[in-house]
mmCIF file with all atom_site columns, C-alpha atoms in Angstrom:
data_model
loop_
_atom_site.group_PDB
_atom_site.id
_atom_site.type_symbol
_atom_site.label_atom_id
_atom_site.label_alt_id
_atom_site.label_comp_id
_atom_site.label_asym_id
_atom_site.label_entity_id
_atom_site.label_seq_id
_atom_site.pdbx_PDB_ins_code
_atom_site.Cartn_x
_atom_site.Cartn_y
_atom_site.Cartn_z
_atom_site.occupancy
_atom_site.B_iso_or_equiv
_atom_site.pdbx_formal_charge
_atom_site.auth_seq_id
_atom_site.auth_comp_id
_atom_site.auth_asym_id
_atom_site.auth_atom_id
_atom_site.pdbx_PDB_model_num
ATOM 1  C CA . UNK A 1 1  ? -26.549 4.475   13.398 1.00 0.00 ? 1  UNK A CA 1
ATOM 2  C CA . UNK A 1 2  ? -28.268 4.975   16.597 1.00 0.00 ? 2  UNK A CA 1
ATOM 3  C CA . UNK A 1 3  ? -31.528 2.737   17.136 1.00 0.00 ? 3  UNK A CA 1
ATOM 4  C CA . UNK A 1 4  ? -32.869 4.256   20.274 1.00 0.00 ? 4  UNK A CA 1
ATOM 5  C CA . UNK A 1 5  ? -34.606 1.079   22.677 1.00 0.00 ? 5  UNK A CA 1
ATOM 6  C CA . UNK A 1 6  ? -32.428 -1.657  20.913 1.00 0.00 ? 6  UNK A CA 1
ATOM 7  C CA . UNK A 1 7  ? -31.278 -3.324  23.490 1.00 0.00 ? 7  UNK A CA 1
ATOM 8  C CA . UNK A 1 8  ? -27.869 -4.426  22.395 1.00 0.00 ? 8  UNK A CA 1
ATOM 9  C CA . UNK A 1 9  ? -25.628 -3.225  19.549 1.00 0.00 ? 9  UNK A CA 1
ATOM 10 C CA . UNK A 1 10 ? -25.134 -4.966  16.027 1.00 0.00 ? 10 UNK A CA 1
ATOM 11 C CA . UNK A 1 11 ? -22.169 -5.428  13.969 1.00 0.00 ? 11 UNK A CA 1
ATOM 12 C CA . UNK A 1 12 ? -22.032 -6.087  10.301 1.00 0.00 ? 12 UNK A CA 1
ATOM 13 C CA . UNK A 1 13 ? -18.483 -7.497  9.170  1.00 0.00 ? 13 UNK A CA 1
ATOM 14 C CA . UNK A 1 14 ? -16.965 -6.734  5.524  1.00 0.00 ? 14 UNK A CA 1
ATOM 15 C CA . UNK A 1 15 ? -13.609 -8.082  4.228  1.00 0.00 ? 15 UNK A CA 1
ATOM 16 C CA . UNK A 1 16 ? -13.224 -7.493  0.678  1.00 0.00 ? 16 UNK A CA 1
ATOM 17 C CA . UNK A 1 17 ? -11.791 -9.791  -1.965 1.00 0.00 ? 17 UNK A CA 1
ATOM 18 C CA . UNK A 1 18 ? -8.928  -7.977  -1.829 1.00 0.00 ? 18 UNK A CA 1
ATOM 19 C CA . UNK A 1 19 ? -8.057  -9.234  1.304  1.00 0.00 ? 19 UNK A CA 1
ATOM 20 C CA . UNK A 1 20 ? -6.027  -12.781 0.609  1.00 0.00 ? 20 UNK A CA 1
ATOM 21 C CA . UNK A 1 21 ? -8.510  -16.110 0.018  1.00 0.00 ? 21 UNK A CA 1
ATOM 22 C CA . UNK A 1 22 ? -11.469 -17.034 2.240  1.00 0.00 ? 22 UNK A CA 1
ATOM 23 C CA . UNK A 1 23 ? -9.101  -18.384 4.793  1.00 0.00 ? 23 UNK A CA 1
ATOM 24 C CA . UNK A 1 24 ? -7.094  -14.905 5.358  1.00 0.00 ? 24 UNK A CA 1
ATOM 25 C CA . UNK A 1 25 ? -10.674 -13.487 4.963  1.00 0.00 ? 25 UNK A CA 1
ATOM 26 C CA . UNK A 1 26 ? -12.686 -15.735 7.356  1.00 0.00 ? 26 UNK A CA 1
ATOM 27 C CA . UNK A 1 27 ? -9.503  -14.844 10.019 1.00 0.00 ? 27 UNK A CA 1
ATOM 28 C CA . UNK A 1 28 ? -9.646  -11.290 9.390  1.00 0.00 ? 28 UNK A CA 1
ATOM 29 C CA . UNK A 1 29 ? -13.383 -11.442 10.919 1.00 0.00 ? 29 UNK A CA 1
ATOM 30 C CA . UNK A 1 30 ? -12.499 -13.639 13.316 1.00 0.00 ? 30 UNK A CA 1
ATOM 31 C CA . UNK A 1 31 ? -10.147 -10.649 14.568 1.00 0.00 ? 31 UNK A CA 1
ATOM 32 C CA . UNK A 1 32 ? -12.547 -7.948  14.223 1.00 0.00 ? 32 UNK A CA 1
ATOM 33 C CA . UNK A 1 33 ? -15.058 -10.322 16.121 1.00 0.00 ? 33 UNK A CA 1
ATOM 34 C CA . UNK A 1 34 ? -12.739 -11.177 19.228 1.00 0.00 ? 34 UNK A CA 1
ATOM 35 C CA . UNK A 1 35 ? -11.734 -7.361  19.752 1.00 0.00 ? 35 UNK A CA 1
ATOM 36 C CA . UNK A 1 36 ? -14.917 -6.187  19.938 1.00 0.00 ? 36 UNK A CA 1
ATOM 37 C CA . UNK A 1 37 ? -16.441 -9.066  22.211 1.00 0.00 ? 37 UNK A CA 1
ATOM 38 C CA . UNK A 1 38 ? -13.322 -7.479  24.336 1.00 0.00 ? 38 UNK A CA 1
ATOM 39 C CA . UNK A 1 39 ? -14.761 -4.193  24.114 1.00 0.00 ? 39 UNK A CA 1
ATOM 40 C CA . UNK A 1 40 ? -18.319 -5.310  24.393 1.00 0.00 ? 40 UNK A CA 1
ATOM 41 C CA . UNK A 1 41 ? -18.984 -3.987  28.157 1.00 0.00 ? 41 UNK A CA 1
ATOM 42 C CA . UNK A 1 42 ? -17.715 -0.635  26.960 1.00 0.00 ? 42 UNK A CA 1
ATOM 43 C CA . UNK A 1 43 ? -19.795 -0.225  23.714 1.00 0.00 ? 43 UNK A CA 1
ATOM 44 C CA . UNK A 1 44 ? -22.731 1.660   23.373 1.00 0.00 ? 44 UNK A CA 1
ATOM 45 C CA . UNK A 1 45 ? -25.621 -0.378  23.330 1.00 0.00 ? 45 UNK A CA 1
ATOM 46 C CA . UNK A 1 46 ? -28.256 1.424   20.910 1.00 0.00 ? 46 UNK A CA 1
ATOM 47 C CA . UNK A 1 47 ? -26.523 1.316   17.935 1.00 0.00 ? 47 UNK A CA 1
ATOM 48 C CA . UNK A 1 48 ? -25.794 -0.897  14.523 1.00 0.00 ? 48 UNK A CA 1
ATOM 49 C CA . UNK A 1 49 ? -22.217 -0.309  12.801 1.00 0.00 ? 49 UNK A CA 1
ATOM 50 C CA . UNK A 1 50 ? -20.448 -1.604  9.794  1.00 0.00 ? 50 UNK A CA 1
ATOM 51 C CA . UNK A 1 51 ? -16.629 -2.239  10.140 1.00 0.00 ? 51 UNK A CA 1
ATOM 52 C CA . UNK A 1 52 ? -15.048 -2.431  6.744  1.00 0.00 ? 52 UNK A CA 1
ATOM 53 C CA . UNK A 1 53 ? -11.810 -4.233  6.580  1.00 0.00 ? 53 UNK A CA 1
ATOM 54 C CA . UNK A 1 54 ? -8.937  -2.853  4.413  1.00 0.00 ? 54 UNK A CA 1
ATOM 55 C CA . UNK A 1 55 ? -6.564  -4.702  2.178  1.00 0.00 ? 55 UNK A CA 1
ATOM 56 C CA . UNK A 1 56 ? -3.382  -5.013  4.705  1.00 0.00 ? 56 UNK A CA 1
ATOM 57 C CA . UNK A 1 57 ? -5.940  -6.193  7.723  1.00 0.00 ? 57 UNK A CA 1
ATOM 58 C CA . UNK A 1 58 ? -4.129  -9.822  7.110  1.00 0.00 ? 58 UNK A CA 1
ATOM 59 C CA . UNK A 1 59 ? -0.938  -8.177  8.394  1.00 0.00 ? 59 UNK A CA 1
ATOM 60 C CA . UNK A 1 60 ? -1.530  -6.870  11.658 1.00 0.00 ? 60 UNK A CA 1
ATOM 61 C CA . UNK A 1 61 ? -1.138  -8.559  15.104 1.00 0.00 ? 61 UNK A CA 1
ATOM 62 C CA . UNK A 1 62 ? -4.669  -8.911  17.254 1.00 0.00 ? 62 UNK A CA 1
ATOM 63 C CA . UNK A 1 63 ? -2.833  -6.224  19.854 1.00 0.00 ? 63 UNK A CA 1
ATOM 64 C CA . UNK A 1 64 ? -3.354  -3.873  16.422 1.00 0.00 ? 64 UNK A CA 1
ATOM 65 C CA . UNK A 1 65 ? -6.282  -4.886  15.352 1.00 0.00 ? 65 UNK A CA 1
ATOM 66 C CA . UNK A 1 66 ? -7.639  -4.304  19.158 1.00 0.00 ? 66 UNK A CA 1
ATOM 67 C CA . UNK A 1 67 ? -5.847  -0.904  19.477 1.00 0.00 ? 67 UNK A CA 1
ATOM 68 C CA . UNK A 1 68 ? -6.903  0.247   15.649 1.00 0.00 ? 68 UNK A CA 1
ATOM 69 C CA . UNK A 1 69 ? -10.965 -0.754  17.126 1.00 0.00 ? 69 UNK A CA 1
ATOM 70 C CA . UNK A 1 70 ? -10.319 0.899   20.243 1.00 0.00 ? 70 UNK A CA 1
ATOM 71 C CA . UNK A 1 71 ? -9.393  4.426   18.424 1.00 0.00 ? 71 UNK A CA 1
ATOM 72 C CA . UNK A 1 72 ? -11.874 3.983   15.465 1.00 0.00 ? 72 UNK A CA 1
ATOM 73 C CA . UNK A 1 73 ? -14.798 3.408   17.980 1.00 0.00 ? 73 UNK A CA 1
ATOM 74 C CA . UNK A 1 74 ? -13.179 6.051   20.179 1.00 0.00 ? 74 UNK A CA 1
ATOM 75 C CA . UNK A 1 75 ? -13.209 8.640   17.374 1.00 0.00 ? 75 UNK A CA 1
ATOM 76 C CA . UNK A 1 76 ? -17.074 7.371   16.602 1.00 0.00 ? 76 UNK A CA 1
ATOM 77 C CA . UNK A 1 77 ? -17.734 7.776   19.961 1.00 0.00 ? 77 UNK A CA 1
ATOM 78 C CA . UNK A 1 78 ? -18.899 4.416   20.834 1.00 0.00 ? 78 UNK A CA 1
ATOM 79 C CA . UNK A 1 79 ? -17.138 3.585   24.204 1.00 0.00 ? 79 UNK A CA 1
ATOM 80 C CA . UNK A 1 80 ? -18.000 4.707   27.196 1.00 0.00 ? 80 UNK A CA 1
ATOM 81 C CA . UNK A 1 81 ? -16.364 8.203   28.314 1.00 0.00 ? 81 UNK A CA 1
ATOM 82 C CA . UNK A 1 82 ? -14.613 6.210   31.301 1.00 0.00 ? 82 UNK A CA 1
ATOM 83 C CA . UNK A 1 83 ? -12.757 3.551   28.805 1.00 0.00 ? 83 UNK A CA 1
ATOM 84 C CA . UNK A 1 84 ? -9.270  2.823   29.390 1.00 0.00 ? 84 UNK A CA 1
ATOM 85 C CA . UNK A 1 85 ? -6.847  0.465   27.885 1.00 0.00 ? 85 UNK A CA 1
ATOM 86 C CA . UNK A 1 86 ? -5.402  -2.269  29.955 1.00 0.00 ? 86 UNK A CA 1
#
């Protein structure tokens, strides 16, 4: 959702109950959190999004988890045109 003069961008986390305990949960958003501090100089700035976690999100290595946030955000068009992976 665009919010046009905000002057960064806002994330709101969700990992389900379906994903493991609180532990696997809380580690899960950890994940999600670290890739896109990675990917904050690329992101658009004006904008609030929700990332939802699905159940197998325990399973992946943070190289997935950055790669899945780099095409999902990609697709949503929320990095900058000139983005490349390292």
């Amino acid at each position: 959702m665009e919010k046009p003069g905000q002057p960064h961008f806002r994330v709101g986390i969700s990992v389900g109950k379906k994903i493991g305990n609180a532990v696997h949960r809380n580690w899960v958003k950890r994940r999600i959190r670290q890739s896109l501090l990675e990917l904050k100089p690329d992101l658009k700035q004006d904008v609030d999004f929700l990332v939802i976690a699905r159940p197998r999100a325990d399973q992946i290595s943070m190289a997935d988890a950055k790669h899945s946030m780099i095409h999902v955000l990609k697709l949503a068009k929320l990095l900058d045109s000139n983005y490349s992976e390292e």
